[in-house]
Amino acid sequence: MPQSEQRATLPPRVSIRPGVGILSVLRHLNYKAWFAMAEFVDNSLQSYLQNREKLQGLHGNDLRLKVEVEIERSDEVRIKIRDNAAGIATADYARAFRPAELPTDRSGFAEFGMGMKSAACWFAPRWKVRTSALGEPIERTISLDIETIVRDSIEELDVVEHPAGVNDHFTEITLIDPYDKLQTKTASKIKDHLASIYRIFLREQAMELWFNGDRLTYEIPKILVAPFKKTPNEEPRRWYREFSFDFGLGLRASGFAAIREVASTSTAGFALFRRKRLIEGSLDEPYRPEYVFGTGNSYRKQRLIGEIHLEGFEVSHTKDGFKWEDHEQPFLELLYDELEKHGLPLLSQAELYRAREAQRDLRAEAEKASARIAETVEKEVPRVLEEQAAARPFLEPLPAAAPPDRSASSRLIEVDHRGAKWRITIELAMDPAIEDWISIADKPAERGQPRAITVRMSLAHPFMQQFCRADSEEIEALARVAAAIGLAEITARDAGVPQYGTIRRNINQLLREALSKP
C-alpha cells in the first residue's frame, strides 16, 4: 500500500501541547461544584449566542438554547452535559483542547480558554467530548485520560470521526467516574445554583436548562408592599427600586434592589452579574457587604435583596468572584446612597420593618429551621454526647465571683427569696477568651451583705456569632434563657439536687462543639 494511502487511513489527531502538565493540576482548582458545572453551560451559551442568527435561520425564531445535565448511575457514574448549540467548528477544534489557549474573542463567556478543560479535569479523571458543528458533515469524538496523558507525556490525541448531517449541531461532554459522585444533596445544590446563576437567561427565555429531567426556573421573591415604618399611616408602597450609576474609569453598576415580603436569613442579599451571568452571590451565598448590610445578623440581612449588573470589572478565572482592586468601597458608598434615597429608603425600612408572619409562612420557616437543626444534630451531636456520657459527674463548687470582663454590659437586680436578699447580676460578656456560653458565680451572704449571684452569657460565643443578630430583642430573648438556666441551677443546688452543674456543663459543650455549626 502506498505511504500516502496508509496515512489516509490513520485517524486524525489533535495537539494538546504545550502545557500538558497543567492538566494534572486542574483537579486542585478552588472550584465549587456549581461553578465548575457552569463552565460547560457558559460554553454552550457562548456557542449559541455567536451563532443565533444561523441557528434561528435554520430552525425558526422560536429556537432556544437547550442545555441538559444528566447523572447516570450504573456500574460507573457518568455525568453528561448536552446542548443544541452550534458545536465545535473545525477552525476552533484544536484550540478547544489545548490548555491555556486564549480565544480570539474574549468579550463573551469563554474568555480564559480554560473553562471546559479546567472544569472537566476538576470533575473527573477521564472525560470525552462528542460534537457536530453546524454546517460541517462530520461528528467528532475525543477522549482524555488525564493520568495516562501526564504519565506518558502524550501531546496528541486521536479524534474519532463519523459522517453527520450538514445541519446537525450539538456538543455532548461526558465526565466518567467523577471524583464526587454527586449524591442527592450535592446534586440538588448544583441544580439550585445553576438556576440562580443563569436566572437572567431563563427569565428572558433565551435558554432552557434541564437537570436530571427537571426544567430549571428562578423566581424573584415576593416584594414587600407596606407603609414606611416611620410613617405607618401613609399609603402602602412597593419596596422596589431600579438604579444606575457610574463611578469613573469605565466602571458602571445598574440593577434593582428590593425588600422581601418574607424574611430569609440564608438567601437575602445581592447577586452580582456580568454579561447577564451571575458571578458572585448565588442562592445561599449572597453578597452582603457589612458597609450596606451592617454587622451581625441584622434585619437588613434578612430582607434586602437585589440584582446588580457590573461593567468594567475583571473576574476570577473560575468566574466566581470579581476582582475589585480598590473599587469596591466607592461602589458600596454609591450603592448605599442609592438605596437610602429620600422617597424610598430601602435600608431604613428593611431594618425597621417587622411583620407577624402568616401561619402558613411561619410553618414553612419552621420546617426549614427544623430540617437544618436535624441535619446539624445528626452530624455533630453524637460525638459530643459520647464524650459527655463518659465524663465524670460535675461537682465543682461555683466560684464566688466571675472573672472581670471590662467589655461586658451588666444589670444588677435585688430580690427577696424566702426571707433572704439576693443580689443578681445579669452580665453580657464580649470577651472572646471566655469559653462558655453561660457561666455562674455564687457568693454566699455574709456580714449582713446579700447573696451575690452572677449569671454571665457570652456574646462572643460561636453560637451567638452564628445565630444571634445585633438586635436587642434577640439578645434579650437569649439572655432570659441563660438567666433561667443559671438561676434554676442555683435553686436546684439549694434543694440538694446531686450533680447540679452537669446540665450547664453539657449545654456549654453542645453549643460550642456541635450546635453552633451552620
Short mmCIF file of C-alpha atoms in Angstrom, two decimals:
data_model
loop_
_atom_site.label_atom_id
_atom_site.label_comp_id
_atom_site.label_asym_id
_atom_site.label_seq_id
_atom_site.Cartn_x
_atom_site.Cartn_y
_atom_site.Cartn_z
CA MET A 1 0.00 0.00 0.00
CA PRO A 2 1.44 3.40 -0.92
CA GLN A 3 2.51 5.51 2.03
CA SER A 4 0.04 8.29 1.15
CA GLU A 5 -2.91 5.83 1.24
CA GLN A 6 -1.69 4.38 4.56
CA ARG A 7 -1.65 7.87 6.08
CA ALA A 8 -5.16 8.49 4.83
CA THR A 9 -6.47 5.55 6.87
CA LEU A 10 -5.00 6.83 10.13
CA PRO A 11 -7.34 8.70 12.46
CA PRO A 12 -6.90 12.48 12.59
CA ARG A 13 -5.15 13.80 15.66
CA VAL A 14 -5.35 16.97 17.74
CA SER A 15 -2.41 18.56 19.54
CA ILE A 16 -2.78 19.35 23.24
CA ARG A 17 0.67 20.87 23.63
CA PRO A 18 2.14 22.93 25.13
CA GLY A 19 1.21 22.75 28.79
CA VAL A 20 0.15 19.12 29.11
CA GLY A 21 1.36 19.15 32.72
CA ILE A 22 -1.27 21.77 33.54
CA LEU A 23 -3.98 19.13 33.16
CA SER A 24 -2.88 17.27 36.30
CA VAL A 25 -3.02 20.48 38.35
CA LEU A 26 -6.57 21.39 37.37
CA ARG A 27 -8.01 18.82 39.77
CA HIS A 28 -6.87 21.07 42.63
CA LEU A 29 -8.55 24.29 41.49
CA ASN A 30 -10.61 26.05 44.12
CA TYR A 31 -13.94 25.31 42.42
CA LYS A 32 -17.35 24.79 43.88
CA ALA A 33 -19.28 22.11 42.03
CA TRP A 34 -21.93 24.51 40.70
CA PHE A 35 -19.40 26.97 39.31
CA ALA A 36 -17.46 24.12 37.71
CA MET A 37 -20.68 22.86 36.10
CA ALA A 38 -21.43 26.40 34.97
CA GLU A 39 -18.28 26.36 32.82
CA PHE A 40 -19.93 23.84 30.49
CA VAL A 41 -23.13 25.90 30.35
CA ASP A 42 -21.04 29.01 29.58
CA ASN A 43 -19.52 27.29 26.54
CA SER A 44 -22.95 26.22 25.31
CA LEU A 45 -24.34 29.71 25.82
CA GLN A 46 -21.39 31.33 24.04
CA SER A 47 -21.75 28.98 21.06
CA TYR A 48 -25.48 29.70 20.84
CA LEU A 49 -25.16 33.49 21.10
CA GLN A 50 -22.41 33.64 18.49
CA ASN A 51 -24.44 31.57 16.05
CA ARG A 52 -28.01 32.51 16.99
CA GLU A 53 -28.88 34.03 13.61
CA LYS A 54 -27.71 30.93 11.73
CA LEU A 55 -29.47 28.58 14.15
CA GLN A 56 -32.74 30.50 14.04
CA GLY A 57 -32.42 30.83 10.28
CA LEU A 58 -32.35 27.04 10.14
CA HIS A 59 -35.00 26.26 12.77
CA GLY A 60 -37.03 29.47 13.10
CA ASN A 61 -37.04 32.30 15.62
CA ASP A 62 -38.59 30.09 18.29
CA LEU A 63 -35.39 28.07 18.67
CA ARG A 64 -33.94 28.31 22.18
CA LEU A 65 -30.68 27.04 23.54
CA LYS A 66 -31.25 23.82 25.45
CA VAL A 67 -28.66 22.51 27.89
CA GLU A 68 -29.27 19.22 29.68
CA VAL A 69 -27.28 17.82 32.60
CA GLU A 70 -27.83 14.14 33.39
CA ILE A 71 -26.25 11.98 36.07
CA GLU A 72 -26.20 8.32 35.04
CA ARG A 73 -25.74 5.86 37.89
CA SER A 74 -24.97 2.28 36.87
CA ASP A 75 -21.73 0.36 37.30
CA GLU A 76 -19.86 3.60 36.67
CA VAL A 77 -21.18 7.07 37.40
CA ARG A 78 -21.25 9.36 34.38
CA ILE A 79 -22.26 12.99 34.15
CA LYS A 80 -23.41 14.15 30.72
CA ILE A 81 -23.81 17.76 29.61
CA ARG A 82 -25.55 18.07 26.26
CA ASP A 83 -26.58 21.12 24.21
CA ASN A 84 -28.16 22.04 20.89
CA ALA A 85 -25.78 24.94 20.24
CA ALA A 86 -23.60 25.23 17.14
CA GLY A 87 -20.98 22.62 18.11
CA ILE A 88 -17.19 22.98 17.97
CA ALA A 89 -16.19 24.06 14.47
CA THR A 90 -13.09 22.74 12.71
CA ALA A 91 -11.39 26.14 13.00
CA ASP A 92 -11.83 26.07 16.80
CA TYR A 93 -11.30 22.39 17.47
CA ALA A 94 -7.57 22.36 18.15
CA ARG A 95 -7.78 25.44 20.37
CA ALA A 96 -10.63 23.93 22.38
CA PHE A 97 -8.38 21.17 23.74
CA ARG A 98 -5.10 22.99 24.22
CA PRO A 99 -4.53 24.19 27.79
CA ALA A 100 -4.47 27.96 28.33
CA GLU A 101 -5.22 28.77 24.70
CA LEU A 102 -7.00 32.13 24.76
CA PRO A 103 -9.88 32.63 22.33
CA THR A 104 -9.67 35.38 19.75
CA ASP A 105 -12.87 36.94 21.10
CA ARG A 106 -12.81 37.46 24.88
CA SER A 107 -15.97 39.54 25.14
CA GLY A 108 -18.21 36.57 25.91
CA PHE A 109 -18.21 33.76 28.46
CA ALA A 110 -15.27 31.71 27.13
CA GLU A 111 -12.65 34.37 27.85
CA PHE A 112 -9.86 32.40 29.56
CA GLY A 113 -9.59 29.43 27.22
CA MET A 114 -9.71 27.01 30.15
CA GLY A 115 -13.39 26.61 31.10
CA MET A 116 -14.24 23.20 29.65
CA LYS A 117 -10.78 21.77 30.29
CA SER A 118 -10.43 23.02 33.86
CA ALA A 119 -13.96 22.03 34.87
CA ALA A 120 -13.76 18.58 33.25
CA CYS A 121 -10.38 17.80 34.86
CA TRP A 122 -11.70 19.07 38.22
CA PHE A 123 -14.73 16.81 38.00
CA ALA A 124 -13.29 13.56 36.64
CA PRO A 125 -10.08 11.68 35.78
CA ARG A 126 -11.49 10.71 32.37
CA TRP A 127 -13.79 12.62 30.04
CA LYS A 128 -14.77 12.82 26.40
CA VAL A 129 -16.34 15.32 24.05
CA ARG A 130 -18.61 14.43 21.14
CA THR A 131 -19.64 17.25 18.82
CA SER A 132 -21.01 18.11 15.42
CA ALA A 133 -20.60 21.67 14.16
CA LEU A 134 -23.31 23.48 12.24
CA GLY A 135 -22.60 23.36 8.52
CA GLU A 136 -20.00 20.55 8.78
CA PRO A 137 -20.99 16.97 7.84
CA ILE A 138 -18.70 15.43 10.48
CA GLU A 139 -19.18 14.20 14.04
CA ARG A 140 -16.00 14.17 16.11
CA THR A 141 -15.22 12.44 19.43
CA ILE A 142 -12.10 12.93 21.53
CA SER A 143 -11.36 11.10 24.80
CA LEU A 144 -8.98 12.16 27.56
CA ASP A 145 -7.50 10.04 30.35
CA ILE A 146 -5.58 12.63 32.37
CA GLU A 147 -3.41 10.19 34.32
CA THR A 148 -2.26 8.45 31.14
CA ILE A 149 -1.69 11.73 29.29
CA VAL A 150 0.50 13.15 32.07
CA ARG A 151 2.33 9.88 32.82
CA ASP A 152 3.21 9.17 29.18
CA SER A 153 3.65 12.84 28.20
CA ILE A 154 1.10 12.42 25.42
CA GLU A 155 0.86 15.56 23.31
CA GLU A 156 -1.54 14.43 20.58
CA LEU A 157 -4.88 12.66 20.86
CA ASP A 158 -6.81 10.64 18.33
CA VAL A 159 -10.03 12.12 17.01
CA VAL A 160 -12.72 9.64 16.02
CA GLU A 161 -14.78 10.95 13.10
CA HIS A 162 -18.12 9.80 11.69
CA PRO A 163 -20.30 11.21 8.92
CA ALA A 164 -23.07 13.54 10.11
CA GLY A 165 -25.79 15.68 8.60
CA VAL A 166 -24.63 19.11 7.49
CA ASN A 167 -27.35 20.66 9.67
CA ASP A 168 -26.57 18.60 12.77
CA HIS A 169 -25.31 20.72 15.66
CA PHE A 170 -24.63 19.68 19.26
CA THR A 171 -21.96 19.08 21.87
CA GLU A 172 -22.04 16.34 24.50
CA ILE A 173 -19.47 16.18 27.29
CA THR A 174 -19.25 13.00 29.36
CA LEU A 175 -17.45 13.03 32.72
CA ILE A 176 -16.50 9.45 33.54
CA ASP A 177 -16.24 8.14 37.12
CA PRO A 178 -16.21 11.64 38.70
CA TYR A 179 -14.34 12.22 41.95
CA ASP A 180 -17.55 13.47 43.56
CA LYS A 181 -20.41 11.10 42.75
CA LEU A 182 -22.90 13.96 43.23
CA GLN A 183 -25.22 12.26 45.66
CA THR A 184 -28.66 13.74 46.28
CA LYS A 185 -27.67 16.72 48.43
CA THR A 186 -24.81 17.92 46.19
CA ALA A 187 -26.81 17.34 43.02
CA SER A 188 -29.69 19.34 44.47
CA LYS A 189 -27.39 22.25 45.33
CA ILE A 190 -25.90 22.26 41.82
CA LYS A 191 -29.39 22.30 40.36
CA ASP A 192 -30.50 25.25 42.51
CA HIS A 193 -27.29 27.21 41.95
CA LEU A 194 -27.44 26.78 38.17
CA ALA A 195 -30.96 28.22 38.20
CA SER A 196 -29.62 31.16 40.22
CA ILE A 197 -26.53 31.72 38.04
CA TYR A 198 -28.45 31.76 34.74
CA ARG A 199 -31.67 33.38 36.04
CA ILE A 200 -31.49 36.28 33.56
CA PHE A 201 -31.33 34.00 30.51
CA LEU A 202 -34.05 31.76 31.95
CA ARG A 203 -36.23 34.79 32.69
CA GLU A 204 -35.72 36.12 29.16
CA GLN A 205 -36.45 32.64 27.75
CA ALA A 206 -33.17 32.73 25.83
CA MET A 207 -32.35 29.23 27.05
CA GLU A 208 -33.75 26.11 28.65
CA LEU A 209 -31.69 24.48 31.38
CA TRP A 210 -32.52 20.93 32.46
CA PHE A 211 -31.07 18.90 35.32
CA ASN A 212 -31.90 15.20 35.61
CA GLY A 213 -35.12 15.71 33.68
CA ASP A 214 -36.26 18.80 35.62
CA ARG A 215 -36.52 22.13 33.82
CA LEU A 216 -34.91 24.81 35.95
CA THR A 217 -36.66 28.07 36.80
CA TYR A 218 -35.90 31.02 39.05
CA GLU A 219 -38.41 33.34 40.66
CA ILE A 220 -37.70 36.62 42.42
CA PRO A 221 -39.09 36.52 45.98
CA LYS A 222 -42.31 38.44 46.60
CA ILE A 223 -41.65 42.12 47.20
CA LEU A 224 -42.89 43.84 50.36
CA VAL A 225 -45.85 46.20 50.00
CA ALA A 226 -46.27 48.21 53.20
CA PRO A 227 -46.20 51.77 54.58
CA PHE A 228 -42.88 53.22 55.65
CA LYS A 229 -42.32 52.13 59.23
CA LYS A 230 -41.68 55.70 60.38
CA THR A 231 -44.96 56.91 58.84
CA PRO A 232 -47.32 53.97 59.38
CA ASN A 233 -50.48 55.91 58.44
CA GLU A 234 -49.38 56.62 54.88
CA GLU A 235 -50.36 54.60 51.82
CA PRO A 236 -48.50 51.30 51.31
CA ARG A 237 -45.54 51.36 48.91
CA ARG A 238 -43.91 48.63 46.87
CA TRP A 239 -40.36 48.46 48.19
CA TYR A 240 -38.54 48.05 44.88
CA ARG A 241 -36.14 50.43 43.17
CA GLU A 242 -34.16 50.32 39.94
CA PHE A 243 -30.90 52.26 39.77
CA SER A 244 -27.92 53.00 37.58
CA PHE A 245 -24.72 54.88 38.34
CA ASP A 246 -21.19 55.39 37.02
CA PHE A 247 -18.14 55.70 39.21
CA GLY A 248 -15.44 56.50 36.67
CA LEU A 249 -12.74 54.56 34.83
CA GLY A 250 -15.37 52.80 32.72
CA LEU A 251 -16.99 51.25 35.79
CA ARG A 252 -20.76 51.15 35.94
CA ALA A 253 -23.47 49.49 38.04
CA SER A 254 -27.16 49.03 37.33
CA GLY A 255 -29.97 46.80 38.53
CA PHE A 256 -32.58 46.74 41.24
CA ALA A 257 -32.86 46.46 45.00
CA ALA A 258 -35.95 45.50 46.98
CA ILE A 259 -37.24 44.26 50.32
CA ARG A 260 -38.53 40.72 50.58
CA GLU A 261 -42.06 40.21 51.81
CA VAL A 262 -40.96 37.21 53.86
CA ALA A 263 -37.61 37.40 55.64
CA SER A 264 -34.89 34.83 54.91
CA THR A 265 -31.61 34.61 56.78
CA SER A 266 -29.94 32.37 54.20
CA THR A 267 -30.96 33.80 50.82
CA ALA A 268 -31.45 37.55 51.29
CA GLY A 269 -28.68 39.69 49.84
CA PHE A 270 -27.38 40.81 46.45
CA ALA A 271 -26.49 38.83 43.35
CA LEU A 272 -23.75 40.39 41.20
CA PHE A 273 -23.73 39.85 37.44
CA ARG A 274 -21.51 40.48 34.48
CA ARG A 275 -22.79 39.98 30.94
CA LYS A 276 -26.09 38.75 32.45
CA ARG A 277 -24.33 35.79 34.08
CA LEU A 278 -24.10 35.68 37.88
CA ILE A 279 -20.56 35.93 39.21
CA GLU A 280 -21.00 36.44 42.95
CA GLY A 281 -23.91 35.97 45.35
CA SER A 282 -25.57 32.79 44.17
CA LEU A 283 -28.50 31.37 46.11
CA ASP A 284 -27.42 30.76 49.74
CA GLU A 285 -24.08 32.56 49.24
CA PRO A 286 -25.40 36.12 48.83
CA TYR A 287 -23.21 39.20 48.56
CA ARG A 288 -23.81 41.04 51.86
CA PRO A 289 -21.06 43.61 52.48
CA GLU A 290 -21.00 44.98 56.02
CA TYR A 291 -21.00 48.58 54.78
CA VAL A 292 -24.52 48.12 53.40
CA PHE A 293 -25.94 45.27 55.47
CA GLY A 294 -24.47 46.06 58.85
CA THR A 295 -22.79 43.76 61.35
CA GLY A 296 -24.16 40.58 62.88
CA ASN A 297 -27.41 39.10 61.69
CA SER A 298 -29.17 42.41 61.08
CA TYR A 299 -32.72 42.69 59.79
CA ARG A 300 -31.30 44.05 56.54
CA LYS A 301 -29.56 40.70 56.08
CA GLN A 302 -32.95 39.01 56.21
CA ARG A 303 -34.92 41.26 53.87
CA LEU A 304 -32.77 43.28 51.45
CA ILE A 305 -32.33 41.66 48.03
CA GLY A 306 -31.20 42.81 44.60
CA GLU A 307 -29.59 42.05 41.27
CA ILE A 308 -26.67 44.28 40.30
CA HIS A 309 -25.01 44.24 36.88
CA LEU A 310 -21.41 45.44 36.87
CA GLU A 311 -19.48 46.67 33.84
CA GLY A 312 -15.75 47.26 33.52
CA PHE A 313 -14.61 44.74 36.15
CA GLU A 314 -12.43 41.68 35.66
CA VAL A 315 -13.41 38.36 37.25
CA SER A 316 -11.50 35.41 38.69
CA HIS A 317 -10.54 32.64 36.26
CA THR A 318 -13.13 30.39 37.93
CA LYS A 319 -15.75 33.13 37.38
CA ASP A 320 -16.99 33.03 40.96
CA GLY A 321 -15.81 36.45 42.13
CA PHE A 322 -14.99 39.97 40.96
CA LYS A 323 -11.50 41.48 41.05
CA TRP A 324 -12.41 44.66 42.88
CA GLU A 325 -8.91 46.09 43.34
CA ASP A 326 -9.54 49.47 45.02
CA HIS A 327 -13.04 49.98 43.62
CA GLU A 328 -15.30 48.04 45.98
CA GLN A 329 -15.56 50.74 48.66
CA PRO A 330 -16.51 53.55 46.20
CA PHE A 331 -19.07 51.17 44.70
CA LEU A 332 -20.56 50.43 48.13
CA GLU A 333 -20.73 54.10 49.08
CA LEU A 334 -22.62 54.97 45.89
CA LEU A 335 -24.85 51.93 46.31
CA TYR A 336 -25.65 52.90 49.90
CA ASP A 337 -26.70 56.36 48.77
CA GLU A 338 -28.93 54.88 46.05
CA LEU A 339 -30.63 52.52 48.49
CA GLU A 340 -31.31 55.19 51.08
CA LYS A 341 -32.56 57.92 48.75
CA HIS A 342 -35.40 60.05 50.06
CA GLY A 343 -38.77 58.76 48.93
CA LEU A 344 -37.94 55.06 49.19
CA PRO A 345 -35.33 54.48 51.92
CA LEU A 346 -34.83 50.74 51.49
CA LEU A 347 -32.18 50.33 54.17
CA SER A 348 -34.21 52.06 56.87
CA GLN A 349 -37.35 50.13 56.01
CA ALA A 350 -35.51 46.80 55.91
CA GLU A 351 -34.03 47.49 59.35
CA LEU A 352 -37.19 48.79 60.98
CA TYR A 353 -39.90 46.65 59.44
CA ARG A 354 -41.35 43.79 61.50
CA ALA A 355 -44.13 41.51 60.41
CA ARG A 356 -46.06 38.85 62.23
CA GLU A 357 -45.81 36.03 59.74
CA ALA A 358 -48.97 34.40 58.49
CA GLN A 359 -49.39 30.94 59.96
CA ARG A 360 -48.57 29.18 56.70
CA ASP A 361 -45.38 31.22 56.29
CA LEU A 362 -44.39 30.54 59.89
CA ARG A 363 -44.99 26.84 59.35
CA ALA A 364 -42.81 26.85 56.22
CA GLU A 365 -39.99 28.63 58.02
CA ALA A 366 -40.35 26.23 60.95
CA GLU A 367 -39.99 23.32 58.54
CA LYS A 368 -36.77 24.79 57.15
CA ALA A 369 -35.41 25.50 60.64
CA SER A 370 -36.21 22.03 61.95
CA ALA A 371 -34.59 20.45 58.90
CA ARG A 372 -31.38 22.44 59.46
CA ILE A 373 -31.37 21.60 63.18
CA ALA A 374 -31.93 17.91 62.45
CA GLU A 375 -29.04 17.88 59.99
CA THR A 376 -26.69 19.53 62.48
CA VAL A 377 -27.77 17.26 65.34
CA GLU A 378 -27.29 14.16 63.18
CA LYS A 379 -23.84 15.28 62.03
CA GLU A 380 -22.32 16.96 65.09
CA VAL A 381 -24.08 15.90 68.29
CA PRO A 382 -23.40 12.12 68.65
CA ARG A 383 -19.66 12.62 69.22
CA VAL A 384 -20.28 15.19 71.95
CA LEU A 385 -22.93 13.05 73.63
CA GLU A 386 -20.50 10.14 73.70
CA GLU A 387 -17.90 12.30 75.44
CA GLN A 388 -20.48 13.52 77.94
CA ALA A 389 -21.69 10.01 78.72
CA ALA A 390 -18.13 9.01 79.59
CA ALA A 391 -17.42 12.12 81.67
CA ARG A 392 -17.35 12.20 85.45
CA PRO A 393 -20.16 13.93 87.38
CA PHE A 394 -19.72 17.68 87.55
CA LEU A 395 -19.45 18.59 91.22
CA GLU A 396 -17.08 21.54 91.17
CA PRO A 397 -18.19 24.34 93.52
CA LEU A 398 -19.31 27.58 91.95
CA PRO A 399 -16.80 30.46 92.11
CA ALA A 400 -17.64 33.37 94.36
CA ALA A 401 -17.18 35.88 91.52
CA ALA A 402 -16.93 35.85 87.74
CA PRO A 403 -13.56 36.83 86.20
CA PRO A 404 -13.56 40.54 85.27
CA ASP A 405 -14.58 41.50 81.74
CA ARG A 406 -14.43 45.24 81.09
CA SER A 407 -16.27 44.84 77.78
CA ALA A 408 -19.36 43.40 79.45
CA SER A 409 -22.74 45.01 79.81
CA SER A 410 -24.43 44.21 83.11
CA ARG A 411 -27.54 44.91 85.15
CA LEU A 412 -27.93 44.46 88.91
CA ILE A 413 -31.22 43.32 90.42
CA GLU A 414 -32.04 42.79 94.09
CA VAL A 415 -34.79 40.34 95.04
CA ASP A 416 -36.16 38.78 98.23
CA HIS A 417 -36.19 34.99 98.25
CA ARG A 418 -37.63 33.19 101.29
CA GLY A 419 -36.67 35.99 103.62
CA ALA A 420 -33.15 36.37 102.24
CA LYS A 421 -31.86 39.08 99.92
CA TRP A 422 -30.27 38.08 96.63
CA ARG A 423 -28.26 40.49 94.53
CA ILE A 424 -28.37 39.10 90.96
CA THR A 425 -26.12 40.41 88.20
CA ILE A 426 -27.04 39.57 84.60
CA GLU A 427 -23.90 40.11 82.57
CA LEU A 428 -23.43 40.05 78.79
CA ALA A 429 -19.76 39.46 78.06
CA MET A 430 -17.98 40.31 74.80
CA ASP A 431 -14.57 38.81 75.54
CA PRO A 432 -13.79 36.02 73.01
CA ALA A 433 -11.46 34.45 75.57
CA ILE A 434 -14.49 33.37 77.62
CA GLU A 435 -15.13 29.80 76.54
CA ASP A 436 -18.59 29.02 77.94
CA TRP A 437 -21.88 30.38 76.65
CA ILE A 438 -23.21 30.56 80.22
CA SER A 439 -21.23 30.76 83.45
CA ILE A 440 -22.34 31.27 87.04
CA ALA A 441 -20.79 32.71 90.19
CA ASP A 442 -22.35 32.46 93.68
CA LYS A 443 -21.05 34.28 96.76
CA PRO A 444 -22.96 33.35 99.94
CA ALA A 445 -24.39 36.07 102.16
CA GLU A 446 -22.01 37.23 104.88
CA ARG A 447 -21.66 40.14 107.35
CA GLY A 448 -25.08 41.49 106.51
CA GLN A 449 -24.38 41.53 102.79
CA PRO A 450 -26.88 39.84 100.42
CA ARG A 451 -26.09 36.71 98.50
CA ALA A 452 -24.33 37.74 95.25
CA ILE A 453 -25.18 35.71 92.14
CA THR A 454 -23.80 36.41 88.68
CA VAL A 455 -25.16 34.83 85.50
CA ARG A 456 -22.94 35.62 82.54
CA MET A 457 -23.79 34.99 78.88
CA SER A 458 -21.05 35.35 76.24
CA LEU A 459 -21.97 37.38 73.16
CA ALA A 460 -18.66 36.34 71.56
CA HIS A 461 -19.54 32.63 71.74
CA PRO A 462 -19.65 30.82 68.34
CA PHE A 463 -23.34 30.02 68.87
CA MET A 464 -24.16 33.70 69.29
CA GLN A 465 -22.00 34.74 66.35
CA GLN A 466 -23.76 32.24 64.11
CA PHE A 467 -27.39 32.71 65.11
CA CYS A 468 -27.91 35.97 67.01
CA ARG A 469 -28.33 39.28 65.19
CA ALA A 470 -27.02 42.52 66.62
CA ASP A 471 -30.55 43.19 67.81
CA SER A 472 -31.66 43.96 71.35
CA GLU A 473 -34.81 41.82 71.12
CA GLU A 474 -32.94 38.66 70.16
CA ILE A 475 -30.15 39.28 72.67
CA GLU A 476 -32.77 39.81 75.36
CA ALA A 477 -34.56 36.57 74.49
CA LEU A 478 -31.38 34.51 74.73
CA ALA A 479 -30.21 36.32 77.86
CA ARG A 480 -33.53 35.42 79.51
CA VAL A 481 -32.93 31.76 78.63
CA ALA A 482 -29.41 31.96 80.06
CA ALA A 483 -30.73 33.61 83.24
CA ALA A 484 -33.36 30.88 83.60
CA ILE A 485 -30.73 28.13 83.27
CA GLY A 486 -28.39 29.84 85.73
CA LEU A 487 -30.98 30.58 88.40
CA ALA A 488 -32.52 27.11 88.00
CA GLU A 489 -29.10 25.60 88.74
CA ILE A 490 -28.76 27.76 91.87
CA THR A 491 -32.16 26.70 93.22
CA ALA A 492 -31.52 23.06 92.27
CA ARG A 493 -28.28 23.08 94.26
CA ASP A 494 -30.04 24.69 97.22
CA ALA A 495 -32.63 21.93 97.07
CA GLY A 496 -29.92 19.26 97.27
CA VAL A 497 -30.06 18.06 93.66
CA PRO A 498 -26.92 15.98 93.01
CA GLN A 499 -24.56 16.79 90.10
CA TYR A 500 -26.32 20.13 89.74
CA GLY A 501 -23.72 21.58 87.33
CA THR A 502 -23.81 18.72 84.80
CA ILE A 503 -26.62 20.21 82.70
CA ARG A 504 -24.89 23.58 82.34
CA ARG A 505 -21.57 21.96 81.50
CA ASN A 506 -23.21 19.78 78.83
CA ILE A 507 -25.14 22.74 77.38
CA ASN A 508 -21.91 24.71 77.05
CA GLN A 509 -20.14 21.83 75.30
CA LEU A 510 -23.05 21.10 72.92
CA LEU A 511 -23.40 24.74 71.94
CA ARG A 512 -19.68 25.23 71.27
CA GLU A 513 -18.78 21.92 69.62
CA ALA A 514 -21.98 20.96 67.82
CA LEU A 515 -24.95 23.31 67.73
CA SER A 516 -23.00 26.41 66.71
CA LYS A 517 -22.28 24.77 63.34
CA PRO A 518 -24.35 26.15 60.42
#
